[in-house]
Short mmCIF file of C-alpha atoms and ligand atoms in Angstrom, two decimals:
data_model
loop_
_atom_site.label_atom_id
_atom_site.label_comp_id
_atom_site.label_asym_id
_atom_site.label_seq_id
_atom_site.Cartn_x
_atom_site.Cartn_y
_atom_site.Cartn_z
CA MET A 1461 -94.54 110.85 63.43
CA PRO A 1462 -91.69 112.96 62.04
CA SER A 1463 -92.42 113.92 58.47
CA SER A 1464 -89.77 116.34 57.24
CA LEU A 1465 -86.39 115.28 55.94
CA ALA A 1466 -84.65 117.39 58.59
CA GLU A 1467 -86.58 115.68 61.41
CA LEU A 1468 -85.90 112.21 60.00
CA ARG A 1469 -82.19 112.92 59.60
CA ALA A 1470 -81.94 114.17 63.18
CA LEU A 1471 -83.72 111.05 64.46
CA ASP A 1472 -81.49 108.81 62.35
CA ALA A 1473 -78.32 110.55 63.55
CA GLU A 1474 -79.34 110.09 67.16
CA HIS A 1475 -80.70 106.53 67.08
CA VAL A 1476 -79.48 104.59 64.03
CA MET A 1477 -75.99 103.06 63.83
CA GLN A 1478 -74.16 105.23 61.36
CA THR A 1479 -73.05 102.52 58.93
CA TYR A 1480 -74.47 104.13 55.77
CA GLY A 1481 -73.31 107.21 53.92
CA ARG A 1482 -76.85 108.26 53.06
CA LEU A 1483 -77.92 110.83 50.48
CA PRO A 1484 -80.21 113.61 51.74
CA VAL A 1485 -83.54 112.18 50.53
CA ALA A 1486 -86.20 110.19 52.40
CA PHE A 1487 -88.68 108.25 50.30
CA VAL A 1488 -92.22 107.80 51.54
CA ARG A 1489 -94.16 106.26 48.63
CA GLY A 1490 -93.64 104.34 45.41
CA GLU A 1491 -95.63 103.12 42.42
CA GLY A 1492 -94.12 101.20 39.51
CA THR A 1493 -90.93 103.02 38.49
CA ARG A 1494 -91.85 106.16 40.49
CA LEU A 1495 -90.84 107.22 43.98
CA TRP A 1496 -91.92 110.24 46.04
CA ASP A 1497 -89.97 111.91 48.83
CA THR A 1498 -91.06 113.75 51.99
CA ASP A 1499 -91.61 116.97 49.99
CA GLY A 1500 -93.81 115.25 47.41
CA LYS A 1501 -91.08 115.44 44.78
CA GLU A 1502 -91.29 112.65 42.16
CA TYR A 1503 -88.34 110.49 41.04
CA LEU A 1504 -87.74 107.84 38.39
CA ASP A 1505 -86.32 104.86 40.23
CA PHE A 1506 -83.56 103.31 38.11
CA LEU A 1507 -81.99 101.48 41.05
CA SER A 1508 -84.97 99.46 42.43
CA GLY A 1509 -83.56 99.45 45.94
CA LEU A 1510 -80.41 97.79 44.55
CA ALA A 1511 -82.11 95.38 42.13
CA VAL A 1512 -84.85 94.37 44.58
CA THR A 1513 -88.18 95.81 43.39
CA SER A 1514 -87.99 94.18 39.98
CA LEU A 1515 -91.76 94.34 39.46
CA GLY A 1516 -91.80 97.99 40.56
CA HIS A 1517 -93.11 99.56 43.73
CA ALA A 1518 -96.53 98.61 45.11
CA HIS A 1519 -97.19 96.00 42.41
CA PRO A 1520 -100.92 95.22 42.87
CA ASP A 1521 -100.56 91.41 42.62
CA VAL A 1522 -97.78 91.34 45.20
CA ALA A 1523 -99.56 93.84 47.46
CA ASP A 1524 -102.81 91.82 47.34
CA ALA A 1525 -100.95 88.57 48.08
CA ILE A 1526 -99.12 90.11 51.05
CA ALA A 1527 -102.31 91.68 52.44
CA ASP A 1528 -104.24 88.42 52.09
CA GLN A 1529 -101.45 86.42 53.73
CA ALA A 1530 -101.16 88.96 56.56
CA ARG A 1531 -104.82 88.39 57.35
CA THR A 1532 -104.41 84.60 57.15
CA LEU A 1533 -101.08 83.51 58.65
CA LEU A 1534 -97.88 85.56 58.91
CA HIS A 1535 -95.54 83.12 60.54
CA VAL A 1536 -95.14 79.60 61.85
CA SER A 1537 -91.93 77.89 62.84
CA ASN A 1538 -89.95 75.66 60.51
CA LEU A 1539 -90.59 72.98 63.13
CA TYR A 1540 -93.84 72.56 61.15
CA TYR A 1541 -94.80 72.65 57.48
CA ASN A 1542 -96.56 75.68 56.06
CA ASP A 1543 -98.72 75.68 52.96
CA VAL A 1544 -96.66 78.17 50.91
CA GLN A 1545 -92.94 77.37 51.32
CA PRO A 1546 -92.85 74.04 49.43
CA ARG A 1547 -94.83 75.57 46.57
CA VAL A 1548 -92.19 78.29 46.12
CA ALA A 1549 -89.46 75.65 46.31
CA ALA A 1550 -91.15 73.61 43.58
CA ARG A 1551 -91.43 76.68 41.33
CA LEU A 1552 -87.78 77.65 41.80
CA ASP A 1553 -86.65 74.09 41.27
CA ALA A 1554 -88.60 73.90 38.01
CA LEU A 1555 -86.96 77.15 36.84
CA LEU A 1556 -83.56 75.66 37.63
CA GLY A 1557 -84.14 72.45 35.69
CA GLY A 1558 -85.72 70.25 38.38
CA GLY A 1559 -84.33 67.58 40.66
CA GLY A 1560 -82.97 70.01 43.25
CA ARG A 1561 -83.82 71.20 46.76
CA VAL A 1562 -84.19 74.72 48.20
CA PHE A 1563 -83.32 76.24 51.58
CA PHE A 1564 -85.04 79.54 52.38
CA CYS A 1565 -83.51 82.40 54.35
CA ASN A 1566 -83.85 86.18 54.57
CA SER A 1567 -81.09 87.82 52.55
CA GLY A 1568 -78.40 87.36 49.94
CA ALA A 1569 -75.64 86.94 52.49
CA GLU A 1570 -77.60 84.21 54.22
CA ALA A 1571 -78.25 82.43 50.92
CA ASN A 1572 -74.49 82.42 50.33
CA GLU A 1573 -73.81 81.39 53.92
CA CYS A 1574 -76.02 78.37 53.29
CA ALA A 1575 -74.17 77.62 50.04
CA ILE A 1576 -70.80 77.76 51.82
CA LYS A 1577 -71.90 75.55 54.69
CA LEU A 1578 -73.45 73.07 52.26
CA ALA A 1579 -70.30 73.02 50.10
CA ARG A 1580 -68.14 72.38 53.18
CA ARG A 1581 -70.40 69.59 54.35
CA HIS A 1582 -70.42 68.02 50.89
CA GLY A 1583 -66.68 68.46 50.43
CA GLN A 1584 -65.76 66.96 53.77
CA ARG A 1585 -68.09 64.02 53.29
CA HIS A 1586 -66.64 63.17 49.90
CA GLY A 1587 -63.06 64.42 50.14
CA GLY A 1588 -62.15 64.23 53.83
CA PRO A 1589 -61.66 66.83 56.57
CA ASP A 1590 -59.38 69.14 54.54
CA ARG A 1591 -61.82 69.70 51.69
CA TYR A 1592 -63.55 72.86 52.92
CA HIS A 1593 -61.88 75.69 51.01
CA VAL A 1594 -63.87 78.11 48.86
CA ILE A 1595 -62.34 80.01 45.95
CA SER A 1596 -63.99 83.20 44.75
CA ALA A 1597 -62.93 86.13 42.58
CA TYR A 1598 -61.44 89.54 43.17
CA GLY A 1599 -64.06 92.22 42.62
CA SER A 1600 -66.81 89.90 43.84
CA PHE A 1601 -69.46 90.71 46.43
CA HIS A 1602 -71.07 87.88 48.38
CA GLY A 1603 -72.30 89.62 51.56
CA ARG A 1604 -71.31 91.21 54.85
CA THR A 1605 -71.53 88.38 57.37
CA LEU A 1606 -68.04 87.34 58.46
CA THR A 1607 -68.09 84.24 56.27
CA THR A 1608 -69.50 85.87 53.15
CA LEU A 1609 -67.12 88.80 53.71
CA ALA A 1610 -64.28 86.28 53.69
CA ALA A 1611 -65.55 85.17 50.27
CA THR A 1612 -65.94 88.77 49.04
CA GLY A 1613 -62.93 89.68 46.92
CA GLN A 1614 -62.61 93.27 48.13
CA PRO A 1615 -59.64 93.52 50.52
CA GLN A 1616 -60.58 97.03 51.70
CA LYS A 1617 -63.93 95.72 53.03
CA GLN A 1618 -62.19 92.77 54.72
CA GLU A 1619 -59.36 94.68 56.41
CA THR A 1620 -61.40 96.12 59.27
CA PHE A 1621 -62.72 92.73 60.33
CA GLN A 1622 -59.63 90.56 60.48
CA PRO A 1623 -59.30 87.82 61.47
CA LEU A 1624 -61.93 86.44 59.10
CA PRO A 1625 -62.91 82.77 58.93
CA THR A 1626 -60.23 80.69 57.22
CA GLY A 1627 -60.57 78.59 54.09
CA PHE A 1628 -61.23 81.40 51.61
CA ARG A 1629 -59.08 82.61 48.77
CA GLN A 1630 -59.64 84.95 45.81
CA VAL A 1631 -58.20 84.88 42.32
CA ALA A 1632 -58.54 87.16 39.28
CA PHE A 1633 -62.05 87.16 37.77
CA ASP A 1634 -62.60 85.73 34.30
CA ASP A 1635 -59.11 84.17 34.36
CA LEU A 1636 -59.24 80.39 34.10
CA ASP A 1637 -55.50 79.89 34.52
CA ALA A 1638 -55.57 81.78 37.83
CA LEU A 1639 -58.38 79.54 39.02
CA ALA A 1640 -56.77 76.32 37.77
CA ALA A 1641 -53.64 77.19 39.77
CA VAL A 1642 -55.47 77.11 43.11
CA VAL A 1643 -58.23 74.49 42.81
CA ASP A 1644 -56.69 71.50 44.54
CA ALA A 1645 -58.03 68.58 46.60
CA ARG A 1646 -58.77 70.92 49.53
CA VAL A 1647 -61.23 73.01 47.53
CA ALA A 1648 -64.90 72.27 48.19
CA ALA A 1649 -66.32 74.95 45.91
CA VAL A 1650 -65.72 77.74 43.45
CA MET A 1651 -68.15 80.62 44.01
CA LEU A 1652 -68.79 83.23 41.30
CA GLU A 1653 -71.27 85.84 40.15
CA PRO A 1654 -72.22 85.53 36.46
CA VAL A 1655 -72.02 89.33 36.40
CA GLN A 1656 -70.10 91.06 39.15
CA GLY A 1657 -72.73 93.60 40.17
CA GLU A 1658 -71.28 95.49 43.11
CA GLY A 1659 -67.83 95.14 41.57
CA GLY A 1660 -68.85 97.41 38.69
CA VAL A 1661 -71.18 95.33 36.43
CA HIS A 1662 -68.60 93.05 34.83
CA PRO A 1663 -70.02 89.96 33.08
CA ALA A 1664 -68.01 86.73 33.08
CA SER A 1665 -67.33 85.37 29.60
CA ALA A 1666 -69.13 82.21 28.50
CA GLU A 1667 -65.78 80.50 27.83
CA TYR A 1668 -64.69 81.21 31.39
CA LEU A 1669 -67.86 79.82 32.97
CA HIS A 1670 -67.66 76.69 30.77
CA GLY A 1671 -64.01 76.32 31.77
CA VAL A 1672 -64.92 76.69 35.46
CA ARG A 1673 -67.56 73.98 35.11
CA GLN A 1674 -65.05 71.61 33.52
CA LEU A 1675 -62.37 72.39 36.11
CA CYS A 1676 -64.82 71.80 38.96
CA ASP A 1677 -65.86 68.45 37.44
CA GLU A 1678 -62.26 67.34 36.99
CA ARG A 1679 -61.21 68.33 40.50
CA GLU A 1680 -64.40 67.36 42.32
CA ALA A 1681 -65.26 70.87 43.48
CA LEU A 1682 -68.79 72.29 43.45
CA PHE A 1683 -69.67 75.26 41.26
CA VAL A 1684 -71.68 77.82 43.22
CA VAL A 1685 -73.28 80.63 41.23
CA ASP A 1686 -74.28 83.71 43.21
CA GLU A 1687 -77.42 85.03 41.50
CA VAL A 1688 -78.41 87.32 44.38
CA GLN A 1689 -78.27 90.39 42.12
CA THR A 1690 -78.63 88.78 38.69
CA GLY A 1691 -81.35 86.22 39.43
CA LEU A 1692 -85.02 86.27 38.47
CA GLY A 1693 -85.06 88.10 35.17
CA ARG A 1694 -82.64 90.95 35.85
CA THR A 1695 -80.24 90.00 33.02
CA GLY A 1696 -82.96 89.17 30.48
CA LYS A 1697 -83.09 85.48 31.44
CA TRP A 1698 -84.37 83.87 34.62
CA PHE A 1699 -80.79 83.41 35.84
CA GLY A 1700 -77.59 85.02 34.64
CA PHE A 1701 -75.78 81.71 34.12
CA GLU A 1702 -78.41 80.72 31.52
CA HIS A 1703 -76.76 83.05 29.00
CA THR A 1704 -73.92 80.52 28.83
CA GLY A 1705 -75.71 77.15 29.10
CA VAL A 1706 -73.53 76.15 32.07
CA GLN A 1707 -75.26 74.14 34.84
CA PRO A 1708 -74.14 75.04 38.39
CA ASP A 1709 -74.36 72.74 41.44
CA ILE A 1710 -75.64 75.45 43.79
CA VAL A 1711 -77.48 78.70 42.96
CA THR A 1712 -78.20 81.47 45.45
CA MET A 1713 -80.75 84.25 45.03
CA ALA A 1714 -82.49 86.89 47.10
CA LYS A 1715 -83.06 90.47 46.03
CA ALA A 1716 -85.90 90.20 43.49
CA LEU A 1717 -87.53 87.11 44.98
CA GLY A 1718 -89.89 89.00 47.30
CA ASN A 1719 -90.02 92.30 45.38
CA GLY A 1720 -89.05 94.03 48.64
CA VAL A 1721 -90.21 91.47 51.20
CA PRO A 1722 -86.96 90.00 52.57
CA ILE A 1723 -86.42 86.44 51.36
CA GLY A 1724 -83.39 84.56 50.10
CA ALA A 1725 -82.96 81.07 48.73
CA CYS A 1726 -80.19 78.58 48.15
CA TRP A 1727 -80.91 75.86 45.56
CA ALA A 1728 -78.72 72.80 45.17
CA ARG A 1729 -78.99 69.76 42.99
CA GLU A 1730 -80.35 66.79 44.89
CA GLU A 1731 -77.11 64.90 45.52
CA VAL A 1732 -75.45 68.04 46.89
CA ALA A 1733 -78.44 69.09 48.99
CA GLY A 1734 -78.37 65.64 50.56
CA ALA A 1735 -75.11 66.54 52.32
CA PHE A 1736 -77.21 68.49 54.87
CA ALA A 1737 -78.80 66.34 57.55
CA ALA A 1738 -81.71 67.52 59.70
CA GLY A 1739 -80.37 70.05 62.20
CA ASP A 1740 -77.34 71.08 60.10
CA HIS A 1741 -78.83 74.43 59.10
CA ALA A 1742 -81.84 76.51 60.11
CA THR A 1743 -83.27 79.99 60.45
CA THR A 1744 -86.38 81.21 62.25
CA PHE A 1745 -87.90 83.31 59.48
CA GLY A 1746 -86.70 81.44 56.39
CA GLY A 1747 -89.58 80.62 54.06
CA GLN A 1748 -92.24 81.75 56.52
CA PRO A 1749 -95.71 82.20 55.02
CA LEU A 1750 -95.59 85.98 54.45
CA ALA A 1751 -92.24 86.03 52.64
CA ALA A 1752 -93.02 82.84 50.73
CA ARG A 1753 -96.40 84.21 49.62
CA ALA A 1754 -94.71 87.36 48.29
CA ALA A 1755 -92.26 85.16 46.38
CA LEU A 1756 -95.08 83.10 44.94
CA ALA A 1757 -96.82 86.25 43.71
CA VAL A 1758 -93.55 87.51 42.19
CA LEU A 1759 -93.00 84.23 40.34
CA ASP A 1760 -96.64 84.25 39.13
CA VAL A 1761 -96.32 87.74 37.66
CA MET A 1762 -92.87 87.08 36.19
CA GLU A 1763 -94.11 83.95 34.42
CA ARG A 1764 -97.48 85.38 33.35
CA ASP A 1765 -96.00 88.58 31.94
CA ASP A 1766 -92.83 86.99 30.53
CA VAL A 1767 -90.83 89.46 32.57
CA PRO A 1768 -87.30 88.19 31.77
CA ALA A 1769 -87.96 88.68 28.04
CA ARG A 1770 -89.33 92.17 28.71
CA ALA A 1771 -86.17 92.95 30.67
CA ALA A 1772 -84.05 91.83 27.72
CA ARG A 1773 -85.94 94.13 25.32
CA ALA A 1774 -85.95 97.10 27.71
CA GLY A 1775 -82.25 96.52 28.43
CA ASP A 1776 -81.42 96.76 24.73
CA ARG A 1777 -83.21 100.09 24.51
CA LEU A 1778 -81.54 101.47 27.64
CA SER A 1779 -78.05 100.37 26.57
CA GLU A 1780 -78.48 101.72 23.03
CA ARG A 1781 -79.59 105.11 24.27
CA LEU A 1782 -76.89 105.36 26.93
CA ALA A 1783 -74.20 104.51 24.39
CA LYS A 1784 -75.22 107.56 22.32
CA LEU A 1785 -74.68 110.05 25.15
CA ASP A 1786 -71.77 112.48 25.08
CA GLY A 1787 -69.69 111.68 28.14
CA VAL A 1788 -70.45 107.95 28.17
CA VAL A 1789 -67.43 106.00 26.88
CA ASP A 1790 -68.70 102.45 27.40
CA VAL A 1791 -71.91 100.63 28.29
CA ARG A 1792 -71.82 97.10 29.70
CA GLY A 1793 -74.06 94.53 31.33
CA PRO A 1794 -76.88 92.27 30.17
CA GLY A 1795 -80.60 93.05 30.32
CA LEU A 1796 -81.43 95.66 32.95
CA LEU A 1797 -78.21 95.42 34.94
CA VAL A 1798 -76.27 98.08 33.09
CA ALA A 1799 -73.23 100.26 33.80
CA ALA A 1800 -72.37 103.43 31.92
CA GLU A 1801 -68.67 104.17 32.09
CA LEU A 1802 -68.02 107.89 32.15
CA GLY A 1803 -64.28 107.83 31.64
CA ASP A 1804 -61.55 108.81 34.06
CA GLU A 1805 -62.12 112.50 34.36
CA ARG A 1806 -65.79 112.21 35.38
CA ALA A 1807 -66.78 111.62 38.97
CA ALA A 1808 -69.68 109.17 38.82
CA GLY A 1809 -70.66 110.06 42.39
CA GLU A 1810 -71.16 113.70 41.44
CA VAL A 1811 -73.18 112.77 38.37
CA ALA A 1812 -75.36 110.39 40.40
CA ASN A 1813 -76.00 113.11 42.99
CA ALA A 1814 -76.94 115.60 40.27
CA CYS A 1815 -79.30 113.00 38.73
CA LEU A 1816 -80.95 112.57 42.13
CA GLU A 1817 -81.47 116.32 42.40
CA ASN A 1818 -83.06 116.17 38.96
CA GLY A 1819 -85.40 113.33 39.87
CA LEU A 1820 -83.50 110.24 38.72
CA VAL A 1821 -82.37 107.55 41.19
CA LEU A 1822 -79.31 105.53 40.16
CA ASN A 1823 -75.93 104.93 41.77
CA ALA A 1824 -72.22 105.25 41.19
CA VAL A 1825 -71.15 101.61 41.21
CA THR A 1826 -67.48 102.61 40.82
CA PRO A 1827 -65.86 106.07 40.93
CA THR A 1828 -66.22 106.24 37.12
CA ALA A 1829 -69.36 104.20 36.35
CA LEU A 1830 -73.10 104.62 36.91
CA ARG A 1831 -75.31 101.59 37.55
CA PHE A 1832 -78.84 101.27 36.17
CA ALA A 1833 -81.14 98.58 37.56
CA PRO A 1834 -84.70 99.83 36.95
CA PRO A 1835 -87.80 97.70 37.52
CA LEU A 1836 -88.01 95.05 34.79
CA LEU A 1837 -91.44 96.41 33.76
CA VAL A 1838 -89.97 99.87 33.03
CA THR A 1839 -91.64 101.45 29.99
CA ASP A 1840 -89.93 102.84 26.89
CA ASP A 1841 -91.07 106.35 27.85
CA GLU A 1842 -89.53 105.98 31.32
CA ILE A 1843 -86.25 104.80 29.81
CA ASP A 1844 -86.21 107.77 27.44
CA ALA A 1845 -87.06 110.17 30.28
CA ALA A 1846 -84.28 108.78 32.50
CA VAL A 1847 -81.70 108.98 29.72
CA GLY A 1848 -82.91 112.53 29.03
CA ILE A 1849 -82.24 113.53 32.66
CA LEU A 1850 -78.76 111.98 32.53
CA ALA A 1851 -78.01 113.71 29.21
CA ARG A 1852 -78.88 117.11 30.72
CA VAL A 1853 -76.77 116.38 33.81
CA LEU A 1854 -73.76 115.31 31.75
C1 PLP B 798 -74.06 89.16 44.20
C2 PLP B 798 -74.45 89.49 45.61
N1 PLP B 798 -74.35 88.54 46.55
C3 PLP B 798 -74.72 88.78 47.83
C4 PLP B 798 -75.18 90.01 48.21
C5 PLP B 798 -75.57 90.26 49.65
O1 PLP B 798 -76.95 90.35 49.75
P1 PLP B 798 -77.60 90.98 51.07
O2 PLP B 798 -77.24 92.42 51.08
O3 PLP B 798 -79.08 90.75 50.87
O4 PLP B 798 -77.08 90.24 52.22
C6 PLP B 798 -75.31 91.03 47.25
C7 PLP B 798 -75.80 92.37 47.63
O5 PLP B 798 -75.64 93.34 46.95
C8 PLP B 798 -74.95 90.75 45.92
O6 PLP B 798 -75.03 91.70 44.97
#
């Protein structure tokens, strides 16, 4: 097995499709908030694999559950029941208020794909063949499949793949008038992130989300909330929309659900979920025993250790300390999904690279802003150490 960074990079260059602009580090081990690279160098992980390993690396409860399940039953087809999937569905449904149904898949994009197909099915059943349009926001990120790319409000990512599926349109984020101008009888759903994560960590205002709910009710459109990045404790509550008290019709999630084991989920309230008939949607791996068992372990730990509340407290500490740094002009984002704005003259990419060299993993979410998404169990000492590294770099 190749073990040096140079060997791994050569192998990657020769055999892996070059779709990623990777940084020159290869990680080989993790524990909690720590990562180690091929040279044994230690890092503080304040990115969590892009908000995935919310319980930290190698969490013992999740590791034990995965190992036990691997020795028992890894996979059976969705042509049959398995003894884990419905238990995860029941737990998620309870977290979302009850009375809903869940479809399991393998990623965030697939969770959103399910939401879009379900919204179209529901819209066309209730509003006729023209009600299939989906409105989303500029600056959003909903995935890289052709359909979720069509919903992603970033024209530069869409350009290369035209023509994209039709029936998608974007309007300004957090602007109710812009939305009201386009939601007509052809619109099946409005799809929004409670906090635009990839777009730069921009939270939607509570007034906006309440206004969207009312607009959707008046015009018979569904309200889809994309919680792929914000869901499961990241913002200091189980779901980002809970900060506002708004109740969506469909909620998608993925990243944190398996703490690194790929699993996504699309929840819908019962009447909406009923628009899917048997055979309308399916995926081979969705909710298979291994992934579902990882999710069950994640939910167990998150509930037992009150992880969303811990994220809220840790997020306050992180944001307070970041705001005091020279060179940081603004700090935004709830809980442990935080951006530090460096101002125009700073190149966030350069700062992120220098942090990496100094043992701190984070990313430049925009050319001027750094994103912090550490494990939700991050300790006060780790927060202080990470902010200390950034302070020295700045
Ligand atoms: C809000 C949101 N939706 C969807 C996705 C796509 O998820 P995936 O990369 O698992 O397909 C992401 C990924 O960053 C996301 O942040």
